[in-house]
Coordinates of C-alpha atoms in Angstrom, one line a residue:
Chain A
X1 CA 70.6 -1.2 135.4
X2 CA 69.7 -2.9 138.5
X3 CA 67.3 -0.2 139.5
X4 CA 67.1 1.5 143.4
X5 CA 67.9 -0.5 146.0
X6 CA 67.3 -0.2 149.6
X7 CA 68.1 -1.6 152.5
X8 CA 66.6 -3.4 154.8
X9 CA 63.2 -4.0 153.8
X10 CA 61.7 -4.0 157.3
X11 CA 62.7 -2.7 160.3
X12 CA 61.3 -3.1 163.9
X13 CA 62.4 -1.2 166.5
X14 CA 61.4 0.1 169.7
X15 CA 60.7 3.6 170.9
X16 CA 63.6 6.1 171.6
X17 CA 65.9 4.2 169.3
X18 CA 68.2 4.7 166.5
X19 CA 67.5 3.8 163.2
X20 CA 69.6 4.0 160.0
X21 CA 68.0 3.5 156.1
X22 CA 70.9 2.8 153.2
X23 CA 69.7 3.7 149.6
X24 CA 71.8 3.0 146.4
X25 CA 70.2 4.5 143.0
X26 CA 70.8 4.0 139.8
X27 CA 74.3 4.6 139.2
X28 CA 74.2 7.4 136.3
X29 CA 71.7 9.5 138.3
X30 CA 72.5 12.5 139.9
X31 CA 69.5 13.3 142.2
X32 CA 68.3 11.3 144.9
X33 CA 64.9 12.0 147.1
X34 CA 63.7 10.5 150.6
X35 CA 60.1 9.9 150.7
X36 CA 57.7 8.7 153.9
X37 CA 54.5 7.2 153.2
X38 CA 51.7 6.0 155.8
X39 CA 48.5 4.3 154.5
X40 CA 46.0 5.9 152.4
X41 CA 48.2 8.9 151.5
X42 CA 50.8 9.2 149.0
X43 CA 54.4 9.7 149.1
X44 CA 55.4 13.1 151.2
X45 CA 58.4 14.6 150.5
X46 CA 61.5 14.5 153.0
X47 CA 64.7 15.4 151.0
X48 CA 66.6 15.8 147.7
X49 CA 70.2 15.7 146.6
X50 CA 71.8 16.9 144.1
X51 CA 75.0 14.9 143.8
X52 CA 76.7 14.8 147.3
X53 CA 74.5 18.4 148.2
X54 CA 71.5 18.3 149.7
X55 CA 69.5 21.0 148.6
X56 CA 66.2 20.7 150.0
X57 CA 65.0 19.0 153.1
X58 CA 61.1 19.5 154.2
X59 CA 60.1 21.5 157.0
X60 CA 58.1 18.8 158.1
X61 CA 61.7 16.9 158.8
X62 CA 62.6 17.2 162.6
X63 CA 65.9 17.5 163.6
X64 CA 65.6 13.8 165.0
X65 CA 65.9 13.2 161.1
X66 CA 69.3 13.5 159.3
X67 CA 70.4 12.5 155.6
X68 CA 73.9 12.3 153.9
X69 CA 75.2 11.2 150.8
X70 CA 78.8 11.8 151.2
X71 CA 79.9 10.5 147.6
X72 CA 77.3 11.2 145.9
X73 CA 76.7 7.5 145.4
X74 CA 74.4 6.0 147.8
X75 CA 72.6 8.1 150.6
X76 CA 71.3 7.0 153.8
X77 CA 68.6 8.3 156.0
X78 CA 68.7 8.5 159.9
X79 CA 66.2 9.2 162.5
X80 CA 66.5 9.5 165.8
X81 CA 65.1 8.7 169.5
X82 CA 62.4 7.2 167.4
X83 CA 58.9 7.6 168.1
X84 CA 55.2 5.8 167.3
X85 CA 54.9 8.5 164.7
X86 CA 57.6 8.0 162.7
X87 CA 56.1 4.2 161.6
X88 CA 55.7 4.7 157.7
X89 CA 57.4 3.2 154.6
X90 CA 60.3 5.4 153.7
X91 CA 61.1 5.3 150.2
X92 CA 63.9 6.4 148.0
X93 CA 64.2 7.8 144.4
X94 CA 66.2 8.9 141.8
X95 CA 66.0 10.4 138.5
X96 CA 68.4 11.3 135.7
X97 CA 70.1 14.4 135.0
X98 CA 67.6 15.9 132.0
X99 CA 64.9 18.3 133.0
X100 CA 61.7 16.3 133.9
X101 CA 63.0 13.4 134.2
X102 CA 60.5 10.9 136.3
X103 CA 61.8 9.4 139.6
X104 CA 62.5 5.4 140.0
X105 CA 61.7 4.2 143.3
X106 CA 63.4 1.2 145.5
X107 CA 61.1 -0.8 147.3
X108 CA 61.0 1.3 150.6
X109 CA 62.2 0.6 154.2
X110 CA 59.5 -0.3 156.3
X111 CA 59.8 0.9 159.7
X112 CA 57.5 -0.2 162.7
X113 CA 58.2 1.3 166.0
X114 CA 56.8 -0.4 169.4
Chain B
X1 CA 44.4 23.4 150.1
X2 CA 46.8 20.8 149.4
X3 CA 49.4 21.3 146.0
X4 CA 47.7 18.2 144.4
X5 CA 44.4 17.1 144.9
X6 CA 43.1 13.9 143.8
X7 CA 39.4 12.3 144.1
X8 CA 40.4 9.5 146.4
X9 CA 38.1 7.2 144.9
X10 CA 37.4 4.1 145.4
X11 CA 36.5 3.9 141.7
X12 CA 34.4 0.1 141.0
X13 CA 34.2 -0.3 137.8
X14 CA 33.1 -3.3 135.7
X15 CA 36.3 -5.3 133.3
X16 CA 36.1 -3.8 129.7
X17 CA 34.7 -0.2 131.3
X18 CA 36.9 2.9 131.0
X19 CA 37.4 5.2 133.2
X20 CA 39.0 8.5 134.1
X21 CA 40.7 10.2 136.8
X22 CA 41.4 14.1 136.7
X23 CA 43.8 15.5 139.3
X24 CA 44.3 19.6 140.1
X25 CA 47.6 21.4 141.2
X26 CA 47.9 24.8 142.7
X27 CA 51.4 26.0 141.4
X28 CA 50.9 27.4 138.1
X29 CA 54.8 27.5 137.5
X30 CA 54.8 23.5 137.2
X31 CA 56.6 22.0 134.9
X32 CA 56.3 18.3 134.9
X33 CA 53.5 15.9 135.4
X34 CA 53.4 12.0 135.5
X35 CA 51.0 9.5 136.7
X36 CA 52.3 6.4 138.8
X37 CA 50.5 3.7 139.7
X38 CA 51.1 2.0 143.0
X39 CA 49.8 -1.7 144.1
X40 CA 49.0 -2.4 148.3
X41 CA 52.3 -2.5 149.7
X42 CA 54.5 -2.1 147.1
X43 CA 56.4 1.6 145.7
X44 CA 55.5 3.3 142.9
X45 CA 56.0 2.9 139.7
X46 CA 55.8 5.4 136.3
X47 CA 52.7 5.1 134.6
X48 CA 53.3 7.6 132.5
X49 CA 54.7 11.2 131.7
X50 CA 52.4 14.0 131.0
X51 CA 52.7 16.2 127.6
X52 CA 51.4 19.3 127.4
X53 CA 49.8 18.0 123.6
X54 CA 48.5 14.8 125.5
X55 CA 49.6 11.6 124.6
X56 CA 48.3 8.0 124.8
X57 CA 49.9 4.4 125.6
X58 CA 47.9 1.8 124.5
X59 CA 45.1 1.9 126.4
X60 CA 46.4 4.7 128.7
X61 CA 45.6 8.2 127.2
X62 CA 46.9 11.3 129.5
X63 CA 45.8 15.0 129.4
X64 CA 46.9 18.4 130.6
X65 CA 45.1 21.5 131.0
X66 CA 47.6 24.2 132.0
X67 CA 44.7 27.1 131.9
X68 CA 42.6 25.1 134.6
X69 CA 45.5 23.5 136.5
X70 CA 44.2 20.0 136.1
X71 CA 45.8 16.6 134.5
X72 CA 43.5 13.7 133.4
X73 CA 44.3 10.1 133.2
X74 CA 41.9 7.9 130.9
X75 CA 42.1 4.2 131.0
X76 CA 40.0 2.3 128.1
X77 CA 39.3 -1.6 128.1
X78 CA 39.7 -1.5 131.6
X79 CA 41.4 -5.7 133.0
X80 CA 41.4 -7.0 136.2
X81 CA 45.4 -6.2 136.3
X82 CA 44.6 -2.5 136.5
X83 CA 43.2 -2.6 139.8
X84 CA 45.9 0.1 142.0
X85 CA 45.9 3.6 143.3
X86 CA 47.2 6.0 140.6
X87 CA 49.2 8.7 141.8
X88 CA 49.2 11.8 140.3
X89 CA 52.6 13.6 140.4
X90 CA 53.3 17.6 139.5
X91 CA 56.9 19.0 139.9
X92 CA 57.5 22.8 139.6
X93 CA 61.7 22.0 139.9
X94 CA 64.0 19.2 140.4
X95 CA 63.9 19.3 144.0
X96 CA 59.5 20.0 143.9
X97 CA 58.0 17.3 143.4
X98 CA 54.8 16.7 144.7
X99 CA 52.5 13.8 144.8
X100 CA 48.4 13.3 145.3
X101 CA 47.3 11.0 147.7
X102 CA 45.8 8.3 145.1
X103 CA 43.0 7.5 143.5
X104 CA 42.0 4.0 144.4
X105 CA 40.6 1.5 141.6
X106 CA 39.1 -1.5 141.5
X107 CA 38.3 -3.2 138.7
X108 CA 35.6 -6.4 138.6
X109 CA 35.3 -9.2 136.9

């Protein structure tokens, strides 16, 4: 088990650019969630996958933001035209297939836009 | 009002002190509850699930109170290494799963 991994760690980029997150869970879990969190608050919700479906995505996710996991595998997060807003640590979880099951996080994607 | 509510702290508290954190949820329907604990700049990581008997690890003990809508998170013998924010985390389905803001402690020597 080599845990959630993300990729890359930090990003910088400047306004009105494209930016795309990779996330690779652990392999025998079936559900995968995006996270964004900015300082002093915790971890708001984005979107969750079930397998290669996504099944929820917050209304709080413009339509500069898009996800995909086409394999079910690993899943990768893309924002668009980016803005000063969008700066936060975006971080990935998954969790198994059992009911409650608690989520393991990767390290996050740090993304600073200028 | 938010879904989960959380006493933002920060929480000084001397080494060897205990101290507790209670957290409240709105959705009545929720099913699971955990506490994380996050350090500056890193992700969170599972403290511990919530029972609805309660149930202790160590020197972590964890409650749930489904009447009032409120989970509790008591740390005894409190060490230098405990200082984080503690996250408390209620889900209501798979796809729901909602976190507080943190509670922020520090703990001195």
């Amino acid at each position: 088990d080599t845990g959630v991994s993300q990729d890359p760690r930090h990003k910088i980029t400047k306004r009105g650019q494209n930016v795309t997150f990779r996330c690779d869970p652990i392999s025998e879990h079936n559900r995968l969630y995006w996270y964004r969190q900015t300082l002093g608050q915790g971890p708001e919700f984005l979107t969750y996958f079930q397998n290669e479906a996504q099944l929820e995505k917050s209304r709080l996710l413009s339509d500069r933001f898009s996800a995909e996991r086409p394999k079910g595998s690993f899943s990768t997060l893309e924002i668009q035209r980016t803005e000063q807003g969008d700066s936060a640590m975006y971080l990935c979880a998954s969790s198994g297939r059992t009911a409650n099951s608690p989520l393991h996080f990767g390290n996050g994607t740090r993304l600073t836009v200028t | 009002r938010k879904e989960v509510e959380q006493d933002p702290g920060p929480f000084n508290v001397p080494e060897g002190a205990t101290v507790a954190f209670n957290c409240t949820y709105s959705n009545s329907a929720s099913q699971s509850f955990f506490w994380y604990r996050q350090d500056c700049r890193k992700e969170p990581k599972l403290l511990m699930s919530v029972y609805s008997s309660g149930n202790e690890d160590g020197r972590f003990t964890a409650q749930l109170n489904r009447a009032s809508q409120y989970i509790s998170l008591l740390i005894r013998d409190s060490k230098l290494s405990d200082s984080a924010t503690y996250l408390c985390v209620v889900g209501s389905s798979a796809s729901k799963i909602i976190f507080g803001s943190g509670t922020r402690l520090s703990i001195r020597p």
